[in-house]
Amino acid sequence: MYQLIEQGNKIALLSNTVRIDSPSAALELAVNIVHEAGTGDLAIPKECFPEEFFVLSTGLAGEILQKWTNYQIRAAIFGDFSQYTSKPLKDFIFESNKRGKNVFFLKTQEEAIQRLSGGTL
């Protein structure tokens, strides 16, 4: 389900087979990892999310990310986001990466781990 990486702090690197397809699944996953691994920092391949997550009008991304924010979970979602042409999504990714403190969208696993470790890109 996840691999624990210690790079300054603990980061749970999720397997790309994990499915985060609802707010309740996202919260259950986060609570389990906090309890088991002792960290609220998650590096997540974008493949863990259904395509609806990347269509902001569905509300799924907002619901999932709000749950994590409420429980002080930090998430770095990584992968190729270039296929998404939605301006609202591009703006959301830009703002999350520039001003956000809890959720980031990055190209690679290495960038995700670096961001969660306190490094900036």
PDB file of C-alpha atoms in Angstrom, residues 30-99:
ATOM      1  CA  ALA A  30      -4.808   9.114   5.656  1.00  0.00           C
ATOM      2  CA  VAL A  31      -5.900   8.079   9.151  1.00  0.00           C
ATOM      3  CA  ASN A  32      -4.488   4.581   8.643  1.00  0.00           C
ATOM      4  CA  ILE A  33      -1.145   5.916   7.443  1.00  0.00           C
ATOM      5  CA  VAL A  34      -0.906   8.453  10.273  1.00  0.00           C
ATOM      6  CA  HIS A  35      -1.656   5.678  12.765  1.00  0.00           C
ATOM      7  CA  GLU A  36       0.607   3.019  11.198  1.00  0.00           C
ATOM      8  CA  ALA A  37       3.516   5.100   9.907  1.00  0.00           C
ATOM      9  CA  GLY A  38       3.361   8.153  12.130  1.00  0.00           C
ATOM     10  CA  THR A  39       3.267  10.655   9.284  1.00  0.00           C
ATOM     11  CA  GLY A  40       0.751  12.915   7.610  1.00  0.00           C
ATOM     12  CA  ASP A  41       2.941  13.534   4.565  1.00  0.00           C
ATOM     13  CA  LEU A  42       1.816  11.574   1.515  1.00  0.00           C
ATOM     14  CA  ALA A  43       3.508  11.331  -1.889  1.00  0.00           C
ATOM     15  CA  ILE A  44       0.817  10.076  -4.254  1.00  0.00           C
ATOM     16  CA  PRO A  45       0.985   9.000  -7.894  1.00  0.00           C
ATOM     17  CA  LYS A  46      -1.796  10.674  -9.879  1.00  0.00           C
ATOM     18  CA  GLU A  47      -2.934   7.206 -10.983  1.00  0.00           C
ATOM     19  CA  CYS A  48      -4.400   6.714  -7.504  1.00  0.00           C
ATOM     20  CA  PHE A  49      -7.190   9.144  -8.384  1.00  0.00           C
ATOM     21  CA  PRO A  50     -10.077   8.636 -10.814  1.00  0.00           C
ATOM     22  CA  GLU A  51     -10.267  11.001 -13.774  1.00  0.00           C
ATOM     23  CA  GLU A  52     -13.189  12.806 -12.093  1.00  0.00           C
ATOM     24  CA  PHE A  53     -10.715  14.134  -9.526  1.00  0.00           C
ATOM     25  CA  PHE A  54      -9.108  16.245 -12.270  1.00  0.00           C
ATOM     26  CA  VAL A  55     -12.442  17.697 -13.412  1.00  0.00           C
ATOM     27  CA  LEU A  56     -12.922  20.373 -10.776  1.00  0.00           C
ATOM     28  CA  SER A  57     -16.616  20.829 -11.516  1.00  0.00           C
ATOM     29  CA  THR A  58     -17.316  17.355 -10.078  1.00  0.00           C
ATOM     30  CA  GLY A  59     -16.256  18.605  -6.644  1.00  0.00           C
ATOM     31  CA  LEU A  60     -14.345  15.400  -5.894  1.00  0.00           C
ATOM     32  CA  ALA A  61     -10.919  17.058  -5.643  1.00  0.00           C
ATOM     33  CA  GLY A  62     -12.293  19.773  -3.382  1.00  0.00           C
ATOM     34  CA  GLU A  63     -13.947  17.285  -1.044  1.00  0.00           C
ATOM     35  CA  ILE A  64     -10.883  15.029  -0.795  1.00  0.00           C
ATOM     36  CA  LEU A  65      -8.391  17.849  -0.347  1.00  0.00           C
ATOM     37  CA  GLN A  66     -10.604  19.585   2.220  1.00  0.00           C
ATOM     38  CA  LYS A  67     -10.725  16.396   4.317  1.00  0.00           C
ATOM     39  CA  TRP A  68      -6.945  16.154   4.248  1.00  0.00           C
ATOM     40  CA  THR A  69      -6.505  19.833   5.066  1.00  0.00           C
ATOM     41  CA  ASN A  70      -8.876  19.527   8.032  1.00  0.00           C
ATOM     42  CA  TYR A  71      -6.770  16.665   9.386  1.00  0.00           C
ATOM     43  CA  GLN A  72      -3.431  18.381   8.632  1.00  0.00           C
ATOM     44  CA  ILE A  73      -2.419  15.915   5.921  1.00  0.00           C
ATOM     45  CA  ARG A  74       0.064  17.199   3.351  1.00  0.00           C
ATOM     46  CA  ALA A  75      -0.088  15.615  -0.081  1.00  0.00           C
ATOM     47  CA  ALA A  76       2.227  15.864  -3.053  1.00  0.00           C
ATOM     48  CA  ILE A  77       0.475  14.383  -6.075  1.00  0.00           C
ATOM     49  CA  PHE A  78       2.904  13.562  -8.841  1.00  0.00           C
ATOM     50  CA  GLY A  79       2.627  12.629 -12.493  1.00  0.00           C
ATOM     51  CA  ASP A  80       2.094  14.078 -15.934  1.00  0.00           C
ATOM     52  CA  PHE A  81      -0.706  16.632 -15.820  1.00  0.00           C
ATOM     53  CA  SER A  82      -0.043  17.992 -19.318  1.00  0.00           C
ATOM     54  CA  GLN A  83      -2.987  16.158 -20.878  1.00  0.00           C
ATOM     55  CA  TYR A  84      -5.434  18.265 -18.853  1.00  0.00           C
ATOM     56  CA  THR A  85      -6.455  21.384 -20.743  1.00  0.00           C
ATOM     57  CA  SER A  86      -8.955  22.811 -18.253  1.00  0.00           C
ATOM     58  CA  LYS A  87      -8.015  26.371 -17.299  1.00  0.00           C
ATOM     59  CA  PRO A  88      -9.554  26.058 -13.818  1.00  0.00           C
ATOM     60  CA  LEU A  89      -7.480  22.920 -13.157  1.00  0.00           C
ATOM     61  CA  LYS A  90      -4.296  24.519 -14.484  1.00  0.00           C
ATOM     62  CA  ASP A  91      -4.951  27.576 -12.296  1.00  0.00           C
ATOM     63  CA  PHE A  92      -5.629  25.364  -9.276  1.00  0.00           C
ATOM     64  CA  ILE A  93      -2.392  23.434  -9.796  1.00  0.00           C
ATOM     65  CA  PHE A  94      -0.433  26.667 -10.249  1.00  0.00           C
ATOM     66  CA  GLU A  95      -1.862  28.263  -7.088  1.00  0.00           C
ATOM     67  CA  SER A  96      -1.408  25.075  -5.041  1.00  0.00           C
ATOM     68  CA  ASN A  97       2.232  24.874  -6.030  1.00  0.00           C
ATOM     69  CA  LYS A  98       2.937  28.574  -5.601  1.00  0.00           C
ATOM     70  CA  ARG A  99       1.010  29.478  -2.434  1.00  0.00           C
TER      71      ARG A  99
END
